[in-house]
Amino acid sequence: PGCLLTNIHVDQCQSNGDCAAAFGAGSTCSDGFCVVAPACTTGHDCRRSGGGACAAGECVATIPADPSGACVTVEPAGSETVSLVGPDAPLVVGGMFFLDDTFGPPIRDGATLALRQINQFGGLSGGRQLVMVSCGNFVGKQADSYKNDREAFVLAATDYLAGTLGVPFIVGPLRSADSVPAVAHIIKQGYPTLLISPSATSALLSGDIDKLNSGDLGLFWR
């Protein structure tokens, strides 16, 4: 009497988005069946398999909080709760601005304006919208600890943006002294993330290694 005749029809998946919606970020569609989400090292792994960010070795569907508390500005506002999974999900990019510098806020505002206008006029190819997560506000006790160690902040912000979120590019850093360790760190960690500095001018940056593999395009642009 404990056995019931039920419908055992299998609904086959059509896309990675079907599996991500049913079983979480990182689950992909293979031959009509959903495959368990693999462990991730960076958010780039998650983006390759349907979307999301990498937190504690697992792909998650929304933007995870920055443990340092220094990367807290998200544009458009409220995008922290938007799903990053699926073909229509927004593309998350990064910004690294020191807002205590006189030239930091105007450059941040210019990047924000560009993002808003791109979204206003239809977004990326296929209509995808852009979301920018910016670092450098020094909010909260954890972020305060970086005020006396600027390089530690740069590396932490790079790990969060290029590592956890797996952004394809970061606007910044703005200073040459911040750009040098940032470039070295993305190469050391193997992050395929482009750094676009609006204002770094040091000649050292012309000679630094900024390619993950021979023949690749450089990852530092200015």
PDB file of C-alpha atoms in Angstrom:
ATOM      1  CA  PRO A   1       0.000   0.000   0.000  1.00  0.00           C
ATOM      2  CA  GLY A   2       3.045   2.296   0.245  1.00  0.00           C
ATOM      3  CA  CYS A   3       3.615   2.118  -3.523  1.00  0.00           C
ATOM      4  CA  LEU A   4       1.884   4.512  -5.898  1.00  0.00           C
ATOM      5  CA  LEU A   5       1.782   4.620  -9.679  1.00  0.00           C
ATOM      6  CA  THR A   6       3.215   8.013 -10.598  1.00  0.00           C
ATOM      7  CA  ASN A   7       4.456   9.879 -13.636  1.00  0.00           C
ATOM      8  CA  ILE A   8       8.145   9.037 -14.143  1.00  0.00           C
ATOM      9  CA  HIS A   9       8.567  11.040 -17.356  1.00  0.00           C
ATOM     10  CA  VAL A  10      11.959  12.757 -17.581  1.00  0.00           C
ATOM     11  CA  ASP A  11      12.055  16.365 -18.753  1.00  0.00           C
ATOM     12  CA  GLN A  12      15.266  16.732 -20.725  1.00  0.00           C
ATOM     13  CA  CYS A  13      17.227  19.945 -20.440  1.00  0.00           C
ATOM     14  CA  GLN A  14      17.751  22.154 -23.475  1.00  0.00           C
ATOM     15  CA  SER A  15      20.422  24.507 -22.179  1.00  0.00           C
ATOM     16  CA  ASN A  16      22.819  25.153 -19.314  1.00  0.00           C
ATOM     17  CA  GLY A  17      20.362  27.761 -18.083  1.00  0.00           C
ATOM     18  CA  ASP A  18      17.699  25.078 -17.516  1.00  0.00           C
ATOM     19  CA  CYS A  19      20.060  23.159 -15.243  1.00  0.00           C
ATOM     20  CA  ALA A  20      21.342  26.232 -13.422  1.00  0.00           C
ATOM     21  CA  ALA A  21      17.739  27.234 -12.654  1.00  0.00           C
ATOM     22  CA  ALA A  22      16.887  23.761 -11.371  1.00  0.00           C
ATOM     23  CA  PHE A  23      20.073  22.717  -9.577  1.00  0.00           C
ATOM     24  CA  GLY A  24      22.081  25.883  -9.037  1.00  0.00           C
ATOM     25  CA  ALA A  25      24.873  27.827 -10.714  1.00  0.00           C
ATOM     26  CA  GLY A  26      27.411  25.653 -12.512  1.00  0.00           C
ATOM     27  CA  SER A  27      25.082  22.772 -13.336  1.00  0.00           C
ATOM     28  CA  THR A  28      25.263  22.181 -17.101  1.00  0.00           C
ATOM     29  CA  CYS A  29      23.210  20.345 -19.703  1.00  0.00           C
ATOM     30  CA  SER A  30      24.836  17.279 -21.310  1.00  0.00           C
ATOM     31  CA  ASP A  31      22.929  15.057 -23.750  1.00  0.00           C
ATOM     32  CA  GLY A  32      19.635  16.220 -22.317  1.00  0.00           C
ATOM     33  CA  PHE A  33      20.532  15.617 -18.682  1.00  0.00           C
ATOM     34  CA  CYS A  34      21.775  17.994 -15.998  1.00  0.00           C
ATOM     35  CA  VAL A  35      25.280  17.418 -14.701  1.00  0.00           C
ATOM     36  CA  VAL A  36      26.229  18.284 -11.140  1.00  0.00           C
ATOM     37  CA  ALA A  37      28.004  21.609 -10.757  1.00  0.00           C
ATOM     38  CA  PRO A  38      31.805  21.177 -10.634  1.00  0.00           C
ATOM     39  CA  ALA A  39      33.943  22.845  -8.004  1.00  0.00           C
ATOM     40  CA  CYS A  40      35.225  26.273  -9.024  1.00  0.00           C
ATOM     41  CA  THR A  41      38.458  28.108  -8.413  1.00  0.00           C
ATOM     42  CA  THR A  42      37.409  31.505  -9.761  1.00  0.00           C
ATOM     43  CA  GLY A  43      34.287  33.156 -11.100  1.00  0.00           C
ATOM     44  CA  HIS A  44      35.681  32.611 -14.602  1.00  0.00           C
ATOM     45  CA  ASP A  45      35.008  28.879 -14.119  1.00  0.00           C
ATOM     46  CA  CYS A  46      31.374  29.664 -13.303  1.00  0.00           C
ATOM     47  CA  ARG A  47      30.908  32.030 -16.237  1.00  0.00           C
ATOM     48  CA  ARG A  48      32.175  29.339 -18.611  1.00  0.00           C
ATOM     49  CA  SER A  49      29.544  26.911 -17.346  1.00  0.00           C
ATOM     50  CA  GLY A  50      26.454  29.083 -17.364  1.00  0.00           C
ATOM     51  CA  GLY A  51      27.143  32.011 -15.059  1.00  0.00           C
ATOM     52  CA  GLY A  52      27.543  32.991 -11.438  1.00  0.00           C
ATOM     53  CA  ALA A  53      30.426  33.788  -9.100  1.00  0.00           C
ATOM     54  CA  CYS A  54      32.728  31.475  -7.131  1.00  0.00           C
ATOM     55  CA  ALA A  55      32.384  31.482  -3.333  1.00  0.00           C
ATOM     56  CA  ALA A  56      34.055  28.855  -1.118  1.00  0.00           C
ATOM     57  CA  GLY A  57      34.679  26.593  -4.113  1.00  0.00           C
ATOM     58  CA  GLU A  58      31.088  26.595  -5.334  1.00  0.00           C
ATOM     59  CA  CYS A  59      29.322  28.625  -8.006  1.00  0.00           C
ATOM     60  CA  VAL A  60      26.628  30.922  -6.622  1.00  0.00           C
ATOM     61  CA  ALA A  61      23.937  32.690  -8.604  1.00  0.00           C
ATOM     62  CA  THR A  62      24.237  36.186  -7.109  1.00  0.00           C
ATOM     63  CA  ILE A  63      27.066  38.568  -6.207  1.00  0.00           C
ATOM     64  CA  PRO A  64      28.656  37.376  -2.933  1.00  0.00           C
ATOM     65  CA  ALA A  65      29.722  39.968  -0.384  1.00  0.00           C
ATOM     66  CA  ASP A  66      33.334  41.115  -0.384  1.00  0.00           C
ATOM     67  CA  PRO A  67      34.852  39.806   2.875  1.00  0.00           C
ATOM     68  CA  SER A  68      37.127  42.868   3.129  1.00  0.00           C
ATOM     69  CA  GLY A  69      34.175  45.255   2.997  1.00  0.00           C
ATOM     70  CA  ALA A  70      36.014  47.499   0.539  1.00  0.00           C
ATOM     71  CA  CYS A  71      34.102  46.502  -2.607  1.00  0.00           C
ATOM     72  CA  VAL A  72      30.559  47.536  -1.801  1.00  0.00           C
ATOM     73  CA  THR A  73      29.374  49.863  -4.577  1.00  0.00           C
ATOM     74  CA  VAL A  74      27.168  48.153  -7.170  1.00  0.00           C
ATOM     75  CA  GLU A  75      25.734  49.894 -10.229  1.00  0.00           C
ATOM     76  CA  PRO A  76      22.829  49.716 -10.987  1.00  0.00           C
ATOM     77  CA  ALA A  77      21.697  49.793  -7.362  1.00  0.00           C
ATOM     78  CA  GLY A  78      20.000  46.601  -6.222  1.00  0.00           C
ATOM     79  CA  SER A  79      21.903  44.338  -8.635  1.00  0.00           C
ATOM     80  CA  GLU A  80      23.240  42.301  -5.705  1.00  0.00           C
ATOM     81  CA  THR A  81      20.079  40.178  -5.811  1.00  0.00           C
ATOM     82  CA  VAL A  82      19.911  39.730  -9.603  1.00  0.00           C
ATOM     83  CA  SER A  83      20.697  36.236 -10.911  1.00  0.00           C
ATOM     84  CA  LEU A  84      23.958  35.979 -12.820  1.00  0.00           C
ATOM     85  CA  VAL A  85      22.993  32.641 -14.368  1.00  0.00           C
ATOM     86  CA  GLY A  86      21.695  32.096 -17.885  1.00  0.00           C
ATOM     87  CA  PRO A  87      22.119  33.702 -21.310  1.00  0.00           C
ATOM     88  CA  ASP A  88      20.149  36.823 -20.352  1.00  0.00           C
ATOM     89  CA  ALA A  89      22.007  37.420 -17.081  1.00  0.00           C
ATOM     90  CA  PRO A  90      23.917  40.704 -16.741  1.00  0.00           C
ATOM     91  CA  LEU A  91      27.676  40.760 -17.203  1.00  0.00           C
ATOM     92  CA  VAL A  92      29.511  41.858 -14.057  1.00  0.00           C
ATOM     93  CA  VAL A  93      32.582  44.076 -14.527  1.00  0.00           C
ATOM     94  CA  GLY A  94      34.843  45.712 -11.943  1.00  0.00           C
ATOM     95  CA  GLY A  95      36.111  49.106 -10.876  1.00  0.00           C
ATOM     96  CA  MET A  96      39.043  49.923  -8.592  1.00  0.00           C
ATOM     97  CA  PHE A  97      38.959  53.540  -7.460  1.00  0.00           C
ATOM     98  CA  PHE A  98      40.591  55.242  -4.498  1.00  0.00           C
ATOM     99  CA  LEU A  99      38.015  57.853  -3.641  1.00  0.00           C
ATOM    100  CA  ASP A 100      40.343  59.734  -1.311  1.00  0.00           C
ATOM    101  CA  ASP A 101      42.296  60.865  -4.380  1.00  0.00           C
ATOM    102  CA  THR A 102      41.072  64.060  -6.014  1.00  0.00           C
ATOM    103  CA  PHE A 103      40.873  62.399  -9.424  1.00  0.00           C
ATOM    104  CA  GLY A 104      39.232  59.184  -8.174  1.00  0.00           C
ATOM    105  CA  PRO A 105      35.572  60.296  -7.927  1.00  0.00           C
ATOM    106  CA  PRO A 106      35.388  61.938 -11.390  1.00  0.00           C
ATOM    107  CA  ILE A 107      36.821  58.849 -13.083  1.00  0.00           C
ATOM    108  CA  ARG A 108      34.438  56.631 -11.090  1.00  0.00           C
ATOM    109  CA  ASP A 109      31.536  58.872 -12.146  1.00  0.00           C
ATOM    110  CA  GLY A 110      32.638  58.718 -15.784  1.00  0.00           C
ATOM    111  CA  ALA A 111      32.734  54.910 -15.738  1.00  0.00           C
ATOM    112  CA  THR A 112      29.312  54.841 -14.073  1.00  0.00           C
ATOM    113  CA  LEU A 113      27.859  57.198 -16.689  1.00  0.00           C
ATOM    114  CA  ALA A 114      29.236  55.047 -19.516  1.00  0.00           C
ATOM    115  CA  LEU A 115      27.680  51.932 -17.978  1.00  0.00           C
ATOM    116  CA  ARG A 116      24.311  53.621 -17.541  1.00  0.00           C
ATOM    117  CA  GLN A 117      24.294  54.824 -21.138  1.00  0.00           C
ATOM    118  CA  ILE A 118      25.258  51.408 -22.516  1.00  0.00           C
ATOM    119  CA  ASN A 119      22.390  49.823 -20.567  1.00  0.00           C
ATOM    120  CA  GLN A 120      19.996  52.609 -21.550  1.00  0.00           C
ATOM    121  CA  PHE A 121      20.630  52.034 -25.245  1.00  0.00           C
ATOM    122  CA  GLY A 122      20.155  48.277 -25.216  1.00  0.00           C
ATOM    123  CA  GLY A 123      23.171  46.878 -23.405  1.00  0.00           C
ATOM    124  CA  LEU A 124      25.595  44.424 -24.957  1.00  0.00           C
ATOM    125  CA  SER A 125      25.079  42.183 -27.978  1.00  0.00           C
ATOM    126  CA  GLY A 126      21.907  40.217 -27.360  1.00  0.00           C
ATOM    127  CA  GLY A 127      20.587  42.810 -24.922  1.00  0.00           C
ATOM    128  CA  ARG A 128      22.646  41.772 -21.875  1.00  0.00           C
ATOM    129  CA  GLN A 129      23.000  44.508 -19.288  1.00  0.00           C
ATOM    130  CA  LEU A 130      26.180  45.524 -17.492  1.00  0.00           C
ATOM    131  CA  VAL A 131      26.671  45.595 -13.721  1.00  0.00           C
ATOM    132  CA  MET A 132      29.732  47.218 -12.139  1.00  0.00           C
ATOM    133  CA  VAL A 133      31.101  46.323  -8.705  1.00  0.00           C
ATOM    134  CA  SER A 134      33.515  49.009  -7.471  1.00  0.00           C
ATOM    135  CA  CYS A 135      36.212  48.781  -4.806  1.00  0.00           C
ATOM    136  CA  GLY A 136      37.871  51.546  -2.853  1.00  0.00           C
ATOM    137  CA  ASN A 137      35.360  53.125  -0.500  1.00  0.00           C
ATOM    138  CA  PHE A 138      36.999  51.857   2.701  1.00  0.00           C
ATOM    139  CA  VAL A 139      33.713  51.141   4.446  1.00  0.00           C
ATOM    140  CA  GLY A 140      33.568  49.196   7.723  1.00  0.00           C
ATOM    141  CA  LYS A 141      36.175  47.987  10.205  1.00  0.00           C
ATOM    142  CA  GLN A 142      37.663  45.347   7.911  1.00  0.00           C
ATOM    143  CA  ALA A 143      38.183  47.853   5.107  1.00  0.00           C
ATOM    144  CA  ASP A 144      39.681  50.333   7.578  1.00  0.00           C
ATOM    145  CA  SER A 145      42.555  47.904   8.182  1.00  0.00           C
ATOM    146  CA  TYR A 146      43.711  48.440   4.591  1.00  0.00           C
ATOM    147  CA  LYS A 147      44.161  52.184   4.981  1.00  0.00           C
ATOM    148  CA  ASN A 148      47.739  51.705   6.159  1.00  0.00           C
ATOM    149  CA  ASP A 149      48.572  49.021   3.583  1.00  0.00           C
ATOM    150  CA  ARG A 150      47.553  50.176   0.141  1.00  0.00           C
ATOM    151  CA  GLU A 151      49.133  47.236  -1.699  1.00  0.00           C
ATOM    152  CA  ALA A 152      47.290  44.731   0.507  1.00  0.00           C
ATOM    153  CA  PHE A 153      44.046  46.445  -0.459  1.00  0.00           C
ATOM    154  CA  VAL A 154      44.919  46.324  -4.166  1.00  0.00           C
ATOM    155  CA  LEU A 155      45.630  42.588  -3.983  1.00  0.00           C
ATOM    156  CA  ALA A 156      42.470  41.907  -1.953  1.00  0.00           C
ATOM    157  CA  ALA A 157      40.339  43.883  -4.389  1.00  0.00           C
ATOM    158  CA  THR A 158      41.947  42.097  -7.348  1.00  0.00           C
ATOM    159  CA  ASP A 159      41.242  38.709  -5.756  1.00  0.00           C
ATOM    160  CA  TYR A 160      37.612  39.638  -5.194  1.00  0.00           C
ATOM    161  CA  LEU A 161      36.930  41.149  -8.623  1.00  0.00           C
ATOM    162  CA  ALA A 162      39.086  38.922 -10.842  1.00  0.00           C
ATOM    163  CA  GLY A 163      38.930  35.857  -8.615  1.00  0.00           C
ATOM    164  CA  THR A 164      35.606  35.558  -6.804  1.00  0.00           C
ATOM    165  CA  LEU A 165      33.506  37.430  -9.367  1.00  0.00           C
ATOM    166  CA  GLY A 166      35.587  36.504 -12.412  1.00  0.00           C
ATOM    167  CA  VAL A 167      35.013  39.858 -14.108  1.00  0.00           C
ATOM    168  CA  PRO A 168      36.321  40.132 -17.691  1.00  0.00           C
ATOM    169  CA  PHE A 169      37.762  43.597 -17.025  1.00  0.00           C
ATOM    170  CA  ILE A 170      38.445  46.104 -14.260  1.00  0.00           C
ATOM    171  CA  VAL A 171      38.493  49.879 -14.749  1.00  0.00           C
ATOM    172  CA  GLY A 172      41.567  50.765 -12.715  1.00  0.00           C
ATOM    173  CA  PRO A 173      43.728  50.931 -10.744  1.00  0.00           C
ATOM    174  CA  LEU A 174      44.199  54.646 -11.251  1.00  0.00           C
ATOM    175  CA  ARG A 175      47.761  55.043  -9.942  1.00  0.00           C
ATOM    176  CA  SER A 176      50.900  53.475 -11.371  1.00  0.00           C
ATOM    177  CA  ALA A 177      51.971  52.384  -7.881  1.00  0.00           C
ATOM    178  CA  ASP A 178      48.734  50.405  -7.569  1.00  0.00           C
ATOM    179  CA  SER A 179      48.774  49.078 -11.126  1.00  0.00           C
ATOM    180  CA  VAL A 180      52.220  47.462 -10.854  1.00  0.00           C
ATOM    181  CA  PRO A 181      51.274  44.998  -8.053  1.00  0.00           C
ATOM    182  CA  ALA A 182      47.836  44.445  -9.594  1.00  0.00           C
ATOM    183  CA  VAL A 183      49.325  43.361 -12.934  1.00  0.00           C
ATOM    184  CA  ALA A 184      51.820  41.076 -11.203  1.00  0.00           C
ATOM    185  CA  HIS A 185      49.029  39.536  -9.127  1.00  0.00           C
ATOM    186  CA  ILE A 186      46.690  38.715 -12.017  1.00  0.00           C
ATOM    187  CA  ILE A 187      49.577  37.013 -13.811  1.00  0.00           C
ATOM    188  CA  LYS A 188      50.644  35.093 -10.683  1.00  0.00           C
ATOM    189  CA  GLN A 189      47.064  33.939 -10.012  1.00  0.00           C
ATOM    190  CA  GLY A 190      46.302  33.246 -13.676  1.00  0.00           C
ATOM    191  CA  TYR A 191      43.245  35.496 -13.784  1.00  0.00           C
ATOM    192  CA  PRO A 192      42.147  36.170 -17.402  1.00  0.00           C
ATOM    193  CA  THR A 193      40.950  39.645 -16.405  1.00  0.00           C
ATOM    194  CA  LEU A 194      41.864  42.833 -18.272  1.00  0.00           C
ATOM    195  CA  LEU A 195      42.991  45.889 -16.293  1.00  0.00           C
ATOM    196  CA  ILE A 196      42.173  49.225 -17.948  1.00  0.00           C
ATOM    197  CA  SER A 197      43.850  52.123 -16.144  1.00  0.00           C
ATOM    198  CA  PRO A 198      42.676  55.616 -17.121  1.00  0.00           C
ATOM    199  CA  SER A 199      45.639  57.377 -15.496  1.00  0.00           C
ATOM    200  CA  ALA A 200      48.642  55.105 -14.771  1.00  0.00           C
ATOM    201  CA  THR A 201      51.719  56.558 -16.497  1.00  0.00           C
ATOM    202  CA  SER A 202      54.812  54.742 -15.172  1.00  0.00           C
ATOM    203  CA  ALA A 203      57.258  53.474 -17.789  1.00  0.00           C
ATOM    204  CA  LEU A 204      57.648  50.340 -15.651  1.00  0.00           C
ATOM    205  CA  LEU A 205      54.220  49.236 -16.827  1.00  0.00           C
ATOM    206  CA  SER A 206      55.413  49.090 -20.435  1.00  0.00           C
ATOM    207  CA  GLY A 207      57.972  46.421 -19.622  1.00  0.00           C
ATOM    208  CA  ASP A 208      56.122  44.322 -17.053  1.00  0.00           C
ATOM    209  CA  ILE A 209      54.965  40.872 -18.141  1.00  0.00           C
ATOM    210  CA  ASP A 210      51.199  41.079 -18.623  1.00  0.00           C
ATOM    211  CA  LYS A 211      50.459  37.915 -20.637  1.00  0.00           C
ATOM    212  CA  LEU A 212      49.304  34.570 -19.262  1.00  0.00           C
ATOM    213  CA  ASN A 213      50.684  32.710 -22.310  1.00  0.00           C
ATOM    214  CA  SER A 214      52.983  33.594 -25.187  1.00  0.00           C
ATOM    215  CA  GLY A 215      50.997  34.988 -28.054  1.00  0.00           C
ATOM    216  CA  ASP A 216      48.174  36.236 -25.828  1.00  0.00           C
ATOM    217  CA  LEU A 217      47.147  39.857 -25.839  1.00  0.00           C
ATOM    218  CA  GLY A 218      48.387  41.782 -22.829  1.00  0.00           C
ATOM    219  CA  LEU A 219      46.092  42.101 -19.815  1.00  0.00           C
ATOM    220  CA  PHE A 220      47.115  45.654 -18.871  1.00  0.00           C
ATOM    221  CA  TRP A 221      45.753  48.507 -20.985  1.00  0.00           C
ATOM    222  CA  ARG A 222      45.954  52.264 -20.526  1.00  0.00           C
TER     223      ARG A 222
END
